Amino acid sequence: MNSGALELKSVPPHDDVAERDGGDPVAHEGIAAQGEASPASVGLQHAVHEGRLAAGEARHAAERETDQGIGRRPEVAEESWHSGYVTLWIHMTQRSEDHGGGQPATGTEQEISERAAGLAEGVLAGNRTRLAQAITLIESTRSADAPVAQELLGAVLPKTGRAHRVGISGVPGVGKSTLIETLGLHLIEAGHRVAVLAIDPSSTLSGGSILGDKSRMERLAQAEAAFIRPSPSAATLGGVAQRTRETMLLCEAAGFDVVLVETVGVGQSEIAVREMVDTFVVLLLPGAGDELQGIKKGILEVGDILAVNKADGSRVNLARAAARDHSAAMRYIRPRHPEWTPKTLVVSAETGAGIDELWAAIGEHRAMLEASGSLGTQRAEQSTRWMWSLIEERLFRAFRENPAVAQELGATVDAVRAGSLPPGAAATRLLNLFGSP
């Protein structure tokens, strides 16, 4: 595989960008305007935005650019909130130039291509075993697996993007898994193939999933047209699994036309998942509407559809009252799309009541995105932001693992905590250590 800008020339352009982009958090749109980044790095951003390159592959191309010494220092204003990450890029480039750069090869190009091609063939054929193996590969933290994973994603990218990506969140105990199972079975009966990416809380000791989603969705797990993949959050922001976006692309390539992403329902995971889906559904509990269940305004802001669950038995009237209250509250929240007014529904995952209406609302939202041209734009922006997020992640990891930084980090943090060293001066000291020979 080539590096830098040369690699972009080997990636063929595709038509119909709106149907293939990977969905993906925190924007860096201003970087090109604020400084002169290398032509290759700017080209990577454009390629991801246009859907010609997977975000993860762009990250690795950027790393190879750094290893080759191609990167050049951009003149970024200090007040830019992302300038720290750009500075890390600068120091990584300078260090690579001083030392000759580059990491030892983890396998020949032919071996990488053959392994990726074998998995890609199985995924595109809808082989569930190969799909599971491919997902395990992209979730791997082994450096030897990274080139194969990115080659695999590049191979399947043209066959992705056709699915409707739906995020489902809500407070703990609202019945997310039960609703997803009921909705999933409903969709399968209608002829859809459904993939469920259930993001679980992780064990702080092992990093593995505590909750077993296949046991919580037993009927759906037995359906031939369903694929459930519980993923450990691995301590990533807001409990969101690090590779959920890439997993989504693989599921789409395998022929699943609806992808449901369940969040843990805590912290910032809702915001992060909103950055990878087309439609976001927030589940609510029946109850006192004036309290709004402690739902933060920010959570309501990301919801395209609000659904009050557990509207069965004696709770039907409570659910209807809660729906009215939440619908009224949404009038004071600016909608994400001018063409869309968030809908508030009443459903029961136990009885199936309202599931037809919920899916109809999801489909109506998708139709609005397509008709207005927002779907392609939204996905392109998600992919570009995800590329920058991946670059940040890798640069930060390289910074923390740098021997010189690791040696001084503890003492520097202690000095900041004691008030004897300003945080800005501490950051400069550590960054200088990172960039020194």
CSV table of C-alpha atoms in Angstrom, one decimal:
chain,number,residue,atom,x,y,z
A,1,MET,CA,0.0,0.0,0.0
A,2,ASN,CA,1.3,3.5,-0.9
A,3,SER,CA,1.5,6.4,1.5
A,4,GLY,CA,0.2,9.9,1.7
A,5,ALA,CA,-1.3,11.5,-1.4
A,6,LEU,CA,-0.1,8.8,-3.7
A,7,GLU,CA,-2.4,6.4,-2.0
A,8,LEU,CA,-5.4,8.6,-2.7
A,9,LYS,CA,-4.7,8.2,-6.5
A,10,SER,CA,-5.2,4.5,-6.1
A,11,VAL,CA,-8.7,4.8,-4.6
A,12,PRO,CA,-11.3,4.9,-7.4
A,13,PRO,CA,-14.0,7.5,-7.0
A,14,HIS,CA,-17.5,6.1,-6.5
A,15,ASP,CA,-20.9,7.4,-7.5
A,16,ASP,CA,-23.8,7.9,-5.1
A,17,VAL,CA,-21.8,9.1,-2.2
A,18,ALA,CA,-24.9,9.5,0.0
A,19,GLU,CA,-25.5,5.8,0.1
A,20,ARG,CA,-22.0,4.7,1.1
A,21,ASP,CA,-20.4,7.1,3.6
A,22,GLY,CA,-19.5,5.8,7.0
A,23,GLY,CA,-21.3,7.4,9.8
A,24,ASP,CA,-19.2,9.2,12.2
A,25,PRO,CA,-17.8,13.0,16.5
A,26,VAL,CA,-16.4,16.6,17.2
A,27,ALA,CA,-15.7,18.8,14.2
A,28,HIS,CA,-12.4,20.3,13.0
A,29,GLU,CA,-13.8,21.9,9.8
A,30,GLY,CA,-11.6,25.0,10.2
A,31,ILE,CA,-8.2,23.4,10.1
A,32,ALA,CA,-7.5,23.8,6.4
A,33,ALA,CA,-8.5,27.5,6.5
A,34,GLN,CA,-6.4,28.2,9.6
A,35,GLY,CA,-3.1,26.8,8.4
A,36,GLU,CA,-1.2,25.2,5.6
A,37,ALA,CA,-1.4,21.5,6.3
A,38,SER,CA,0.3,19.2,3.9
A,39,PRO,CA,-1.5,18.6,0.5
A,40,ALA,CA,-1.8,14.9,1.4
A,41,SER,CA,-3.5,15.6,4.7
A,42,VAL,CA,-6.0,18.0,3.1
A,43,GLY,CA,-6.5,15.4,0.3
A,44,LEU,CA,-7.4,12.8,2.9
A,45,GLN,CA,-10.0,15.1,4.4
A,46,HIS,CA,-11.7,15.7,1.1
A,47,ALA,CA,-11.6,11.9,0.2
A,48,VAL,CA,-13.4,11.0,3.4
A,49,HIS,CA,-15.9,13.8,3.0
A,50,GLU,CA,-16.7,12.6,-0.5
A,51,GLY,CA,-17.0,9.0,0.5
A,52,ARG,CA,-13.9,7.8,-1.5
A,53,LEU,CA,-12.0,6.7,1.5
A,54,ALA,CA,-12.9,5.1,4.9
A,55,ALA,CA,-12.2,7.2,7.9
A,56,GLY,CA,-10.1,4.6,9.5
A,57,GLU,CA,-8.0,4.2,6.3
A,58,ALA,CA,-7.5,8.0,6.2
A,59,ARG,CA,-6.2,7.8,9.7
A,60,HIS,CA,-3.6,5.2,8.8
A,61,ALA,CA,-2.7,7.1,5.6
A,62,ALA,CA,-2.1,10.2,7.8
A,63,GLU,CA,0.1,8.1,10.1
A,64,ARG,CA,2.1,6.9,7.2
A,65,GLU,CA,2.4,10.4,5.9
A,66,THR,CA,3.9,11.3,9.3
A,67,ASP,CA,6.2,8.3,9.3
A,68,GLN,CA,7.4,9.3,5.8
A,69,GLY,CA,8.1,12.9,6.9
A,70,ILE,CA,5.6,14.3,4.5
A,71,GLY,CA,3.7,16.3,7.0
A,72,ARG,CA,4.4,20.1,7.3
A,73,ARG,CA,3.7,22.4,10.2
A,74,PRO,CA,0.4,24.3,9.8
A,75,GLU,CA,0.3,27.8,11.2
A,76,VAL,CA,-2.6,27.3,13.5
A,77,ALA,CA,-3.9,30.0,15.8
A,78,GLU,CA,-3.3,29.3,19.5
A,79,GLU,CA,-6.9,30.0,20.3
A,80,SER,CA,-8.1,27.2,18.1
A,81,TRP,CA,-9.5,24.5,20.4
A,82,HIS,CA,-8.0,21.7,18.4
A,83,SER,CA,-4.5,23.3,18.0
A,84,GLY,CA,-3.2,20.9,20.7
A,85,TYR,CA,-3.9,17.9,18.5
A,86,VAL,CA,-2.3,19.7,15.5
A,87,THR,CA,0.7,20.3,17.7
A,88,LEU,CA,1.0,16.6,18.4
A,89,TRP,CA,0.9,16.0,14.7
A,90,ILE,CA,3.7,18.5,14.2
A,91,HIS,CA,5.9,16.9,16.9
A,92,MET,CA,5.2,13.4,15.6
A,93,THR,CA,6.3,14.6,12.1
A,94,GLN,CA,9.4,16.3,13.4
A,95,ARG,CA,10.4,13.2,15.4
A,96,SER,CA,9.9,11.0,12.4
A,97,GLU,CA,12.0,13.3,10.3
A,98,ASP,CA,14.8,13.2,12.9
A,99,HIS,CA,14.8,9.4,13.2
A,100,GLY,CA,14.0,8.3,9.8
A,101,GLY,CA,10.4,7.4,10.8
A,102,GLY,CA,8.3,4.4,10.2
A,103,GLN,CA,7.4,1.2,12.1
A,104,PRO,CA,8.5,-2.3,11.2
A,105,ALA,CA,6.2,-4.0,8.7
A,106,THR,CA,3.7,-6.3,10.3
A,107,GLY,CA,3.3,-8.4,7.2
A,108,THR,CA,4.0,-8.3,3.5
A,109,GLU,CA,1.6,-6.3,1.3
A,110,GLN,CA,0.5,-9.5,-0.4
A,111,GLU,CA,-0.2,-11.3,2.9
A,112,ILE,CA,-2.3,-8.3,4.1
A,113,SER,CA,-4.2,-8.1,0.9
A,114,GLU,CA,-4.9,-11.8,0.7
A,115,ARG,CA,-6.2,-11.9,4.3
A,116,ALA,CA,-8.4,-8.9,3.8
A,117,ALA,CA,-9.7,-10.1,0.5
A,118,GLY,CA,-10.7,-13.5,2.0
A,119,LEU,CA,-12.7,-11.8,4.7
A,120,ALA,CA,-14.2,-9.2,2.4
A,121,GLU,CA,-15.4,-12.0,0.0
A,122,GLY,CA,-17.1,-13.7,2.9
A,123,VAL,CA,-18.7,-10.5,4.3
A,124,LEU,CA,-20.0,-9.5,0.9
A,125,ALA,CA,-21.5,-13.0,0.4
A,126,GLY,CA,-23.4,-12.6,3.7
A,127,ASN,CA,-21.4,-15.3,5.5
A,128,ARG,CA,-22.2,-14.7,9.2
A,129,THR,CA,-19.1,-16.4,10.4
A,130,ARG,CA,-16.9,-14.3,8.2
A,131,LEU,CA,-18.8,-11.2,9.4
A,132,ALA,CA,-18.1,-12.0,13.0
A,133,GLN,CA,-14.4,-12.7,12.2
A,134,ALA,CA,-14.2,-9.4,10.4
A,135,ILE,CA,-15.7,-7.5,13.3
A,136,THR,CA,-13.4,-9.1,15.7
A,137,LEU,CA,-10.5,-8.1,13.5
A,138,ILE,CA,-11.5,-4.4,13.4
A,139,GLU,CA,-12.0,-4.4,17.2
A,140,SER,CA,-8.5,-5.8,17.7
A,141,THR,CA,-5.9,-3.6,19.4
A,142,ARG,CA,-3.0,-5.6,17.9
A,143,SER,CA,-0.9,-3.4,15.7
A,144,ALA,CA,-0.5,-6.4,13.2
A,145,ASP,CA,-4.3,-6.4,12.6
A,146,ALA,CA,-4.6,-2.7,11.8
A,147,PRO,CA,-3.4,-2.8,8.2
A,148,VAL,CA,-5.6,-5.8,7.4
A,149,ALA,CA,-8.6,-4.2,9.0
A,150,GLN,CA,-8.3,-1.0,7.0
A,151,GLU,CA,-7.7,-2.9,3.8
A,152,LEU,CA,-10.9,-4.9,4.6
A,153,LEU,CA,-12.9,-1.7,5.2
A,154,GLY,CA,-11.6,-0.2,1.9
A,155,ALA,CA,-12.6,-3.3,0.0
A,156,VAL,CA,-16.2,-3.3,1.3
A,157,LEU,CA,-16.8,0.4,1.3
A,158,PRO,CA,-18.5,0.6,-2.1
A,159,LYS,CA,-21.2,-1.8,-0.8
A,160,THR,CA,-22.0,0.2,2.3
A,161,GLY,CA,-24.3,3.0,3.0
A,162,ARG,CA,-27.6,1.6,1.8
A,163,ALA,CA,-28.9,0.7,5.3
A,164,HIS,CA,-31.1,2.9,7.5
A,165,ARG,CA,-29.0,3.6,10.6
A,166,VAL,CA,-31.1,4.1,13.7
A,167,GLY,CA,-29.8,5.0,17.1
A,168,ILE,CA,-32.0,4.0,20.1
A,169,SER,CA,-31.3,5.4,23.6
A,170,GLY,CA,-33.0,6.2,26.9
A,171,VAL,CA,-32.6,6.1,30.6
A,172,PRO,CA,-31.7,2.8,32.2
A,173,GLY,CA,-34.7,0.6,32.7
A,174,VAL,CA,-36.7,2.2,29.9
A,175,GLY,CA,-36.8,-1.1,28.0
A,176,LYS,CA,-34.4,-0.5,25.1
A,177,SER,CA,-33.5,-4.1,24.5
A,178,THR,CA,-37.1,-5.3,24.7
A,179,LEU,CA,-38.2,-2.6,22.2
A,180,ILE,CA,-35.3,-3.4,19.9
A,181,GLU,CA,-36.2,-7.1,19.9
A,182,THR,CA,-39.9,-6.3,19.2
A,183,LEU,CA,-39.0,-3.8,16.5
A,184,GLY,CA,-36.4,-6.1,15.0
A,185,LEU,CA,-38.9,-9.0,14.7
A,186,HIS,CA,-41.5,-6.7,13.2
A,187,LEU,CA,-38.9,-5.6,10.5
A,188,ILE,CA,-37.9,-9.1,9.7
A,189,GLU,CA,-41.6,-10.1,9.2
A,190,ALA,CA,-41.7,-7.2,6.7
A,191,GLY,CA,-38.7,-8.6,4.8
A,192,HIS,CA,-35.9,-6.6,6.3
A,193,ARG,CA,-32.5,-7.9,7.5
A,194,VAL,CA,-31.6,-6.4,10.8
A,195,ALA,CA,-28.3,-5.9,12.5
A,196,VAL,CA,-28.2,-4.8,16.2
A,197,LEU,CA,-25.1,-3.2,17.6
A,198,ALA,CA,-25.7,-3.2,21.3
A,199,ILE,CA,-23.1,-1.2,23.3
A,200,ASP,CA,-22.8,-2.5,26.8
A,201,PRO,CA,-21.3,-1.2,30.0
A,202,SER,CA,-17.9,-2.9,30.3
A,203,SER,CA,-16.3,-4.7,33.2
A,204,THR,CA,-13.6,-2.5,34.7
A,205,LEU,CA,-11.4,-5.5,35.2
A,206,SER,CA,-11.7,-7.4,31.9
A,207,GLY,CA,-13.2,-4.8,29.5
A,208,GLY,CA,-15.8,-7.3,28.4
A,209,SER,CA,-19.5,-7.0,28.2
A,210,ILE,CA,-21.4,-7.3,31.4
A,211,LEU,CA,-24.8,-7.6,29.9
A,212,GLY,CA,-25.5,-10.4,27.4
A,213,ASP,CA,-27.6,-8.8,24.6
A,214,LYS,CA,-28.2,-12.1,22.9
A,215,SER,CA,-29.8,-13.4,26.2
A,216,ARG,CA,-31.8,-10.2,26.5
A,217,MET,CA,-33.0,-10.5,22.8
A,218,GLU,CA,-33.4,-14.3,22.7
A,219,ARG,CA,-36.1,-14.4,20.1
A,220,LEU,CA,-34.4,-11.9,17.8
A,221,ALA,CA,-31.0,-13.7,18.2
A,222,GLN,CA,-32.6,-16.9,16.8
A,223,ALA,CA,-33.9,-15.2,13.7
A,224,GLU,CA,-31.9,-16.0,10.5
A,225,ALA,CA,-32.3,-12.5,9.2
A,226,ALA,CA,-30.9,-10.9,12.4
A,227,PHE,CA,-27.4,-10.3,13.6
A,228,ILE,CA,-26.6,-9.1,17.1
A,229,ARG,CA,-23.2,-8.0,18.1
A,230,PRO,CA,-22.7,-6.9,21.7
A,231,SER,CA,-19.5,-4.8,22.0
A,232,PRO,CA,-17.6,-3.8,25.1
A,233,SER,CA,-17.4,-0.1,25.5
A,234,ALA,CA,-13.7,-0.4,26.4
A,235,ALA,CA,-13.7,2.8,28.4
A,236,THR,CA,-14.3,5.0,25.3
A,237,LEU,CA,-16.2,8.3,25.5
A,238,GLY,CA,-19.6,7.9,26.9
A,239,GLY,CA,-19.5,4.1,26.7
A,240,VAL,CA,-19.5,4.0,22.9
A,241,ALA,CA,-17.5,1.1,21.5
A,242,GLN,CA,-14.4,2.3,19.7
A,243,ARG,CA,-15.1,0.5,16.5
A,244,THR,CA,-18.9,0.7,16.3
A,245,ARG,CA,-18.8,2.8,13.1
A,246,GLU,CA,-16.6,0.3,11.3
A,247,THR,CA,-18.8,-2.6,12.5
A,248,MET,CA,-21.8,-0.8,11.0
A,249,LEU,CA,-20.1,-0.6,7.7
A,250,LEU,CA,-19.3,-4.3,7.7
A,251,CYS,CA,-23.0,-5.2,8.6
A,252,GLU,CA,-24.2,-3.0,5.7
A,253,ALA,CA,-21.7,-4.7,3.3
A,254,ALA,CA,-23.1,-8.1,4.5
A,255,GLY,CA,-26.6,-7.1,3.3
A,256,PHE,CA,-28.3,-5.9,6.5
A,257,ASP,CA,-30.6,-3.0,5.4
A,258,VAL,CA,-31.5,-1.8,8.9
A,259,VAL,CA,-28.8,-1.2,11.6
A,260,LEU,CA,-30.1,-0.5,15.1
A,261,VAL,CA,-27.5,0.9,17.6
A,262,GLU,CA,-28.4,0.7,21.2
A,263,THR,CA,-26.6,2.9,23.7
A,264,VAL,CA,-25.9,2.4,27.4
A,265,GLY,CA,-28.2,5.4,28.1
A,266,VAL,CA,-25.7,7.3,30.2
A,267,GLY,CA,-23.2,10.1,29.9
A,268,GLN,CA,-22.3,11.4,26.4
A,269,SER,CA,-23.0,8.1,24.6
A,270,GLU,CA,-26.2,9.5,23.1
A,271,ILE,CA,-24.3,12.4,21.5
A,272,ALA,CA,-21.6,10.1,20.1
A,273,VAL,CA,-24.1,7.6,18.7
A,274,ARG,CA,-26.1,10.5,17.1
A,275,GLU,CA,-22.9,11.2,15.1
A,276,MET,CA,-23.1,7.8,13.4
A,277,VAL,CA,-26.8,7.3,12.7
A,278,ASP,CA,-29.4,8.8,10.4
A,279,THR,CA,-32.3,8.8,12.8
A,280,PHE,CA,-32.1,9.0,16.6
A,281,VAL,CA,-34.9,7.6,18.8
A,282,VAL,CA,-35.1,8.6,22.5
A,283,LEU,CA,-37.2,6.2,24.7
A,284,LEU,CA,-39.0,7.6,27.7
A,285,LEU,CA,-40.8,6.2,30.7
A,286,PRO,CA,-44.4,6.9,31.7
A,287,GLY,CA,-44.5,9.3,34.7
A,288,ALA,CA,-44.8,12.8,35.9
A,289,GLY,CA,-44.3,15.1,32.9
A,290,ASP,CA,-43.4,18.1,34.9
A,291,GLU,CA,-40.2,16.4,36.1
A,292,LEU,CA,-39.4,15.2,32.6
A,293,GLN,CA,-37.7,12.3,34.2
A,294,GLY,CA,-34.5,14.3,34.7
A,295,ILE,CA,-33.9,14.1,30.9
A,296,LYS,CA,-31.3,16.7,30.0
A,297,LYS,CA,-32.2,19.2,27.4
A,298,GLY,CA,-29.2,18.0,25.4
A,299,ILE,CA,-30.6,14.5,25.1
A,300,LEU,CA,-33.9,15.8,23.8
A,301,GLU,CA,-32.1,18.0,21.3
A,302,VAL,CA,-30.6,15.0,19.6
A,303,GLY,CA,-33.9,13.1,19.4
A,304,ASP,CA,-35.6,12.9,16.0
A,305,ILE,CA,-38.4,10.8,17.5
A,306,LEU,CA,-39.5,10.5,21.2
A,307,ALA,CA,-41.2,7.3,22.2
A,308,VAL,CA,-42.8,6.8,25.6
A,309,ASN,CA,-42.4,3.0,26.2
A,310,LYS,CA,-44.3,0.7,28.6
A,311,ALA,CA,-47.7,2.1,27.6
A,312,ASP,CA,-49.5,-1.0,28.7
A,313,GLY,CA,-51.9,-2.0,31.4
A,314,SER,CA,-52.4,0.6,34.1
A,315,ARG,CA,-49.7,2.8,32.6
A,316,VAL,CA,-51.4,3.7,29.3
A,317,ASN,CA,-52.8,6.9,30.6
A,318,LEU,CA,-49.6,7.8,32.3
A,319,ALA,CA,-47.7,7.2,29.0
A,320,ARG,CA,-50.1,9.4,27.1
A,321,ALA,CA,-49.8,12.2,29.6
A,322,ALA,CA,-46.0,11.9,29.4
A,323,ALA,CA,-46.1,12.0,25.6
A,324,ARG,CA,-48.1,15.2,25.7
A,325,ASP,CA,-45.8,16.9,28.2
A,326,HIS,CA,-42.7,15.9,26.2
A,327,SER,CA,-44.3,17.0,23.0
A,328,ALA,CA,-44.9,20.4,24.6
A,329,ALA,CA,-41.3,20.6,25.8
A,330,MET,CA,-40.0,20.0,22.4
A,331,ARG,CA,-41.6,23.2,21.1
A,332,TYR,CA,-38.9,25.1,23.0
A,333,ILE,CA,-36.0,23.1,21.4
A,334,ARG,CA,-34.7,24.1,18.1
A,335,PRO,CA,-35.1,21.2,15.6
A,336,ARG,CA,-32.0,19.6,14.0
A,337,HIS,CA,-33.5,19.9,10.6
A,338,PRO,CA,-35.8,22.8,9.5
A,339,GLU,CA,-37.9,20.3,7.5
A,340,TRP,CA,-38.5,18.0,10.4
A,341,THR,CA,-40.6,18.4,13.6
A,342,PRO,CA,-39.7,15.7,16.2
A,343,LYS,CA,-42.5,13.3,16.8
A,344,THR,CA,-43.7,12.0,20.1
A,345,LEU,CA,-45.3,8.6,20.2
A,346,VAL,CA,-46.6,6.1,22.7
A,347,VAL,CA,-45.5,2.4,22.4
A,348,SER,CA,-45.4,-0.8,24.3
A,349,ALA,CA,-42.5,-3.2,23.6
A,350,GLU,CA,-44.3,-5.9,25.6
A,351,THR,CA,-47.5,-5.9,23.6
A,352,GLY,CA,-46.3,-4.5,20.3
A,353,ALA,CA,-48.7,-1.5,20.5
A,354,GLY,CA,-47.4,1.5,18.6
A,355,ILE,CA,-44.5,-0.4,16.9
A,356,ASP,CA,-46.0,0.1,13.4
A,357,GLU,CA,-46.3,3.8,14.1
A,358,LEU,CA,-42.8,4.0,15.4
A,359,TRP,CA,-41.3,2.4,12.3
A,360,ALA,CA,-43.5,4.6,10.1
A,361,ALA,CA,-42.1,7.7,11.8
A,362,ILE,CA,-38.6,6.4,11.3
A,363,GLY,CA,-39.3,5.8,7.7
A,364,GLU,CA,-40.8,9.3,7.3
A,365,HIS,CA,-37.7,10.9,8.8
A,366,ARG,CA,-35.5,8.9,6.4
A,367,ALA,CA,-37.7,10.1,3.5
A,368,MET,CA,-37.3,13.7,4.6
A,369,LEU,CA,-33.5,13.4,4.7
A,370,GLU,CA,-33.4,11.9,1.2
A,371,ALA,CA,-35.8,14.4,-0.3
A,372,SER,CA,-34.0,17.4,1.2
A,373,GLY,CA,-30.6,16.2,0.3
A,374,SER,CA,-29.6,16.2,4.0
A,375,LEU,CA,-28.8,12.4,4.2
A,376,GLY,CA,-25.7,12.7,2.0
A,377,THR,CA,-24.5,15.9,3.6
A,378,GLN,CA,-25.1,14.5,7.1
A,379,ARG,CA,-23.2,11.3,6.4
A,380,ALA,CA,-20.3,13.2,4.7
A,381,GLU,CA,-19.9,15.5,7.7
A,382,GLN,CA,-20.1,12.5,10.1
A,383,SER,CA,-17.4,10.7,8.2
A,384,THR,CA,-15.1,13.7,8.2
A,385,ARG,CA,-15.5,14.4,11.9
A,386,TRP,CA,-14.9,10.7,12.6
A,387,MET,CA,-11.6,10.9,10.6
A,388,TRP,CA,-10.4,13.7,12.8
A,389,SER,CA,-11.5,11.9,15.9
A,390,LEU,CA,-9.5,8.9,14.9
A,391,ILE,CA,-6.4,11.0,14.2
A,392,GLU,CA,-6.8,12.7,17.6
A,393,GLU,CA,-7.1,9.3,19.3
A,394,ARG,CA,-4.0,7.9,17.7
A,395,LEU,CA,-1.9,11.0,18.3
A,396,PHE,CA,-3.0,11.2,22.0
A,397,ARG,CA,-2.1,7.5,22.4
A,398,ALA,CA,1.3,8.1,20.8
A,399,PHE,CA,1.8,11.1,23.1
A,400,ARG,CA,1.0,9.1,26.3
A,401,GLU,CA,3.2,6.2,25.3
A,402,ASN,CA,6.2,8.4,24.5
A,403,PRO,CA,9.0,7.4,26.9
A,404,ALA,CA,10.2,10.9,27.5
A,405,VAL,CA,6.6,12.1,28.3
A,406,ALA,CA,5.9,9.1,30.4
A,407,GLN,CA,9.0,9.7,32.5
A,408,GLU,CA,8.0,13.3,33.3
A,409,LEU,CA,4.2,13.1,33.2
A,410,GLY,CA,3.7,12.2,36.9
A,411,ALA,CA,5.9,15.0,38.2
A,412,THR,CA,4.4,17.5,35.8
A,413,VAL,CA,0.8,16.6,36.8
A,414,ASP,CA,1.8,16.9,40.5
A,415,ALA,CA,3.2,20.3,39.9
A,416,VAL,CA,0.0,21.4,38.2
A,417,ARG,CA,-2.1,20.0,41.0
A,418,ALA,CA,0.0,21.8,43.6
A,419,GLY,CA,-0.3,25.1,41.8
A,420,SER,CA,3.4,25.5,41.2
A,421,LEU,CA,3.2,25.1,37.4
A,422,PRO,CA,0.5,26.7,35.1
A,423,PRO,CA,-1.4,24.2,33.0
A,424,GLY,CA,-0.3,25.9,29.8
A,425,ALA,CA,3.4,25.8,30.7
A,426,ALA,CA,3.0,22.1,31.7
A,427,ALA,CA,1.4,21.3,28.3
A,428,THR,CA,4.2,23.1,26.5
A,429,ARG,CA,6.9,21.2,28.5
A,430,LEU,CA,5.3,17.8,27.7
A,431,LEU,CA,4.8,18.6,24.1
A,432,ASN,CA,8.4,19.7,23.8
A,433,LEU,CA,9.4,16.4,25.3
A,434,PHE,CA,7.3,14.5,22.8
A,435,GLY,CA,8.9,16.3,19.9
A,436,SER,CA,12.5,16.0,21.1
A,437,PRO,CA,14.9,13.5,19.6
